[in-house]
Amino acid sequence: VVNAVATHPLAAIKYEKWNSGRSFAQTARRMWGSGSLGSFGRGASATIKRDIVFGGISALTQHELDRRLGGLEKGQKSPLCFALGTVVGAIASSPLNYERNRAFQSELGRPAPGTVECMTSLWAQMREVARRPDKAGRVPTPSQVALRKWHHLAGQM
């Protein structure tokens, strides 16, 4: 959380710079002029939520896997348990990364979309993409719908 708060203003400038084509310093001055301090905090709450979810779930998953596989009794931590915990944490926190990206894409001086709005939008997009008929006009099976939702979600992160 401390890292997210400390480095977030730099990330906000970086994302805005990508959209503006200006230098880092020019972008920071423009952000200061158009939105004051609020421009540097766009998406900060999503970043903090994402980092809390990622850290908590990945640490818990790693610990539980190590415990169940007997590694903690021997005082060892498995690199495989670390990797799996990290993957589970990344998957669990990815919707909040989508919220963060949406906040960075919002116009300076305008409120960024919140968690509920972002998750509702993402769910609606996934449903729409998943239920489209294929090129031959066939309606997808339930397993195809689930797979399409997963692919769409992964592509939004």
Short mmCIF file of C-alpha atoms in Angstrom, two decimals:
data_model
loop_
_atom_site.label_atom_id
_atom_site.label_comp_id
_atom_site.label_asym_id
_atom_site.label_seq_id
_atom_site.Cartn_x
_atom_site.Cartn_y
_atom_site.Cartn_z
CA VAL A 1 0.00 0.00 0.00
CA VAL A 2 2.85 2.39 0.85
CA ASN A 3 4.45 1.66 -2.51
CA ALA A 4 1.16 2.32 -4.32
CA VAL A 5 0.72 5.68 -2.59
CA ALA A 6 4.36 6.70 -3.06
CA THR A 7 4.65 5.84 -6.75
CA HIS A 8 1.08 6.40 -7.94
CA PRO A 9 1.51 10.09 -8.91
CA LEU A 10 4.40 9.06 -11.18
CA ALA A 11 2.23 6.38 -12.79
CA ALA A 12 -0.55 8.94 -13.32
CA ILE A 13 1.90 11.25 -15.13
CA LYS A 14 3.23 8.34 -17.19
CA TYR A 15 -0.23 7.25 -18.37
CA GLU A 16 -1.27 10.81 -19.17
CA LYS A 17 2.03 11.31 -21.05
CA TRP A 18 1.19 8.35 -23.30
CA ASN A 19 -2.01 10.11 -24.33
CA SER A 20 -0.53 13.58 -24.76
CA GLY A 21 2.78 13.04 -26.57
CA ARG A 22 4.40 15.65 -24.30
CA SER A 23 7.50 15.28 -22.12
CA PHE A 24 7.16 14.03 -18.55
CA ALA A 25 7.67 17.54 -17.11
CA GLN A 26 5.25 19.14 -19.61
CA THR A 27 2.63 16.51 -18.78
CA ALA A 28 3.04 17.08 -15.02
CA ARG A 29 2.64 20.87 -15.49
CA ARG A 30 -0.46 20.32 -17.63
CA MET A 31 -1.97 17.98 -15.04
CA TRP A 32 -1.26 20.48 -12.28
CA GLY A 33 -2.87 23.28 -14.29
CA SER A 34 -6.01 21.40 -15.29
CA GLY A 35 -6.84 19.34 -12.25
CA SER A 36 -4.43 20.32 -9.45
CA LEU A 37 -3.57 17.53 -7.00
CA GLY A 38 -6.60 15.42 -7.94
CA SER A 39 -5.10 14.70 -11.35
CA PHE A 40 -2.17 12.94 -9.71
CA GLY A 41 -4.43 10.74 -7.62
CA ARG A 42 -6.70 9.41 -10.37
CA GLY A 43 -6.99 5.66 -9.88
CA ALA A 44 -5.17 5.67 -6.52
CA SER A 45 -8.02 3.94 -4.68
CA ALA A 46 -8.14 1.21 -7.35
CA THR A 47 -4.36 0.81 -7.09
CA ILE A 48 -4.54 0.44 -3.32
CA LYS A 49 -7.46 -2.02 -3.51
CA ARG A 50 -5.65 -4.01 -6.22
CA ASP A 51 -2.44 -4.20 -4.17
CA ILE A 52 -4.28 -5.26 -1.01
CA VAL A 53 -6.20 -8.00 -2.84
CA PHE A 54 -3.09 -9.20 -4.70
CA GLY A 55 -0.85 -9.21 -1.63
CA GLY A 56 -3.39 -10.82 0.68
CA ILE A 57 -4.54 -13.55 -1.66
CA SER A 58 -1.10 -14.40 -3.01
CA ALA A 59 0.44 -14.57 0.49
CA LEU A 60 -2.44 -16.65 1.86
CA THR A 61 -2.35 -19.01 -1.12
CA GLN A 62 1.43 -19.43 -0.89
CA HIS A 63 1.26 -20.09 2.85
CA GLU A 64 -1.57 -22.61 2.56
CA LEU A 65 0.08 -24.48 -0.30
CA ASP A 66 3.40 -24.64 1.59
CA ARG A 67 1.60 -25.81 4.74
CA ARG A 68 -0.42 -28.50 2.95
CA LEU A 69 2.58 -29.77 1.03
CA GLY A 70 4.69 -29.98 4.20
CA GLY A 71 7.26 -27.36 3.26
CA LEU A 72 6.70 -25.17 6.31
CA GLU A 73 7.41 -28.04 8.71
CA LYS A 74 10.87 -28.36 7.20
CA GLY A 75 11.38 -24.59 7.25
CA GLN A 76 11.34 -24.42 3.48
CA LYS A 77 9.18 -22.49 1.07
CA SER A 78 8.53 -23.95 -2.34
CA PRO A 79 9.16 -21.80 -5.44
CA LEU A 80 6.19 -23.59 -7.04
CA CYS A 81 3.91 -22.53 -4.17
CA PHE A 82 5.22 -18.97 -4.56
CA ALA A 83 4.49 -19.02 -8.31
CA LEU A 84 1.00 -20.48 -7.88
CA GLY A 85 0.16 -18.01 -5.13
CA THR A 86 1.30 -15.15 -7.33
CA VAL A 87 -0.86 -16.37 -10.23
CA VAL A 88 -3.93 -16.72 -8.00
CA GLY A 89 -3.34 -13.23 -6.56
CA ALA A 90 -2.94 -11.73 -10.03
CA ILE A 91 -6.17 -13.33 -11.27
CA ALA A 92 -8.11 -12.21 -8.19
CA SER A 93 -6.86 -8.61 -8.42
CA SER A 94 -7.12 -8.20 -12.20
CA PRO A 95 -10.64 -6.65 -12.21
CA LEU A 96 -9.26 -3.88 -10.00
CA ASN A 97 -6.48 -3.35 -12.53
CA TYR A 98 -9.23 -2.79 -15.11
CA GLU A 99 -10.74 -0.15 -12.81
CA ARG A 100 -7.32 1.50 -12.48
CA ASN A 101 -6.86 1.58 -16.26
CA ARG A 102 -10.31 3.11 -16.71
CA ALA A 103 -9.41 5.81 -14.16
CA PHE A 104 -6.23 6.66 -16.06
CA GLN A 105 -8.22 6.87 -19.30
CA SER A 106 -10.71 9.36 -17.85
CA GLU A 107 -10.37 13.02 -18.77
CA LEU A 108 -8.47 15.34 -16.46
CA GLY A 109 -10.81 17.21 -14.15
CA ARG A 110 -13.62 14.66 -14.53
CA PRO A 111 -14.40 11.98 -11.96
CA ALA A 112 -13.08 8.53 -12.75
CA PRO A 113 -15.56 5.63 -12.84
CA GLY A 114 -15.87 3.78 -9.56
CA THR A 115 -15.61 0.08 -8.78
CA VAL A 116 -19.30 -0.74 -9.25
CA GLU A 117 -19.50 1.12 -12.57
CA CYS A 118 -16.32 -0.55 -13.85
CA MET A 119 -17.34 -4.06 -12.79
CA THR A 120 -20.85 -3.62 -14.22
CA SER A 121 -19.40 -2.41 -17.51
CA LEU A 122 -16.86 -5.24 -17.65
CA TRP A 123 -19.55 -7.86 -16.92
CA ALA A 124 -21.84 -6.42 -19.61
CA GLN A 125 -18.98 -6.48 -22.15
CA MET A 126 -18.13 -10.07 -21.26
CA ARG A 127 -21.76 -11.16 -21.62
CA GLU A 128 -22.14 -9.42 -24.98
CA VAL A 129 -18.92 -10.88 -26.41
CA ALA A 130 -19.59 -14.36 -25.03
CA ARG A 131 -23.07 -14.69 -26.51
CA ARG A 132 -22.30 -13.58 -30.05
CA PRO A 133 -22.93 -16.27 -32.64
CA ASP A 134 -19.85 -17.54 -34.47
CA LYS A 135 -19.14 -16.83 -38.15
CA ALA A 136 -21.46 -19.64 -39.19
CA GLY A 137 -24.29 -18.18 -37.10
CA ARG A 138 -24.20 -20.91 -34.42
CA VAL A 139 -25.03 -19.98 -30.83
CA PRO A 140 -22.11 -20.82 -28.49
CA THR A 141 -22.33 -23.68 -26.00
CA PRO A 142 -22.11 -22.90 -22.25
CA SER A 143 -18.44 -23.94 -22.20
CA GLN A 144 -17.71 -21.68 -25.18
CA VAL A 145 -19.49 -18.81 -23.41
CA ALA A 146 -17.32 -19.32 -20.31
CA LEU A 147 -14.14 -19.48 -22.40
CA ARG A 148 -15.06 -16.34 -24.32
CA LYS A 149 -15.73 -14.48 -21.07
CA TRP A 150 -12.34 -15.52 -19.76
CA HIS A 151 -10.58 -14.42 -22.98
CA HIS A 152 -12.39 -11.07 -22.94
CA LEU A 153 -11.53 -10.50 -19.27
CA ALA A 154 -7.87 -11.34 -19.88
CA GLY A 155 -7.77 -8.97 -22.83
CA GLN A 156 -9.11 -6.07 -20.75
CA MET A 157 -6.38 -6.31 -18.15
#
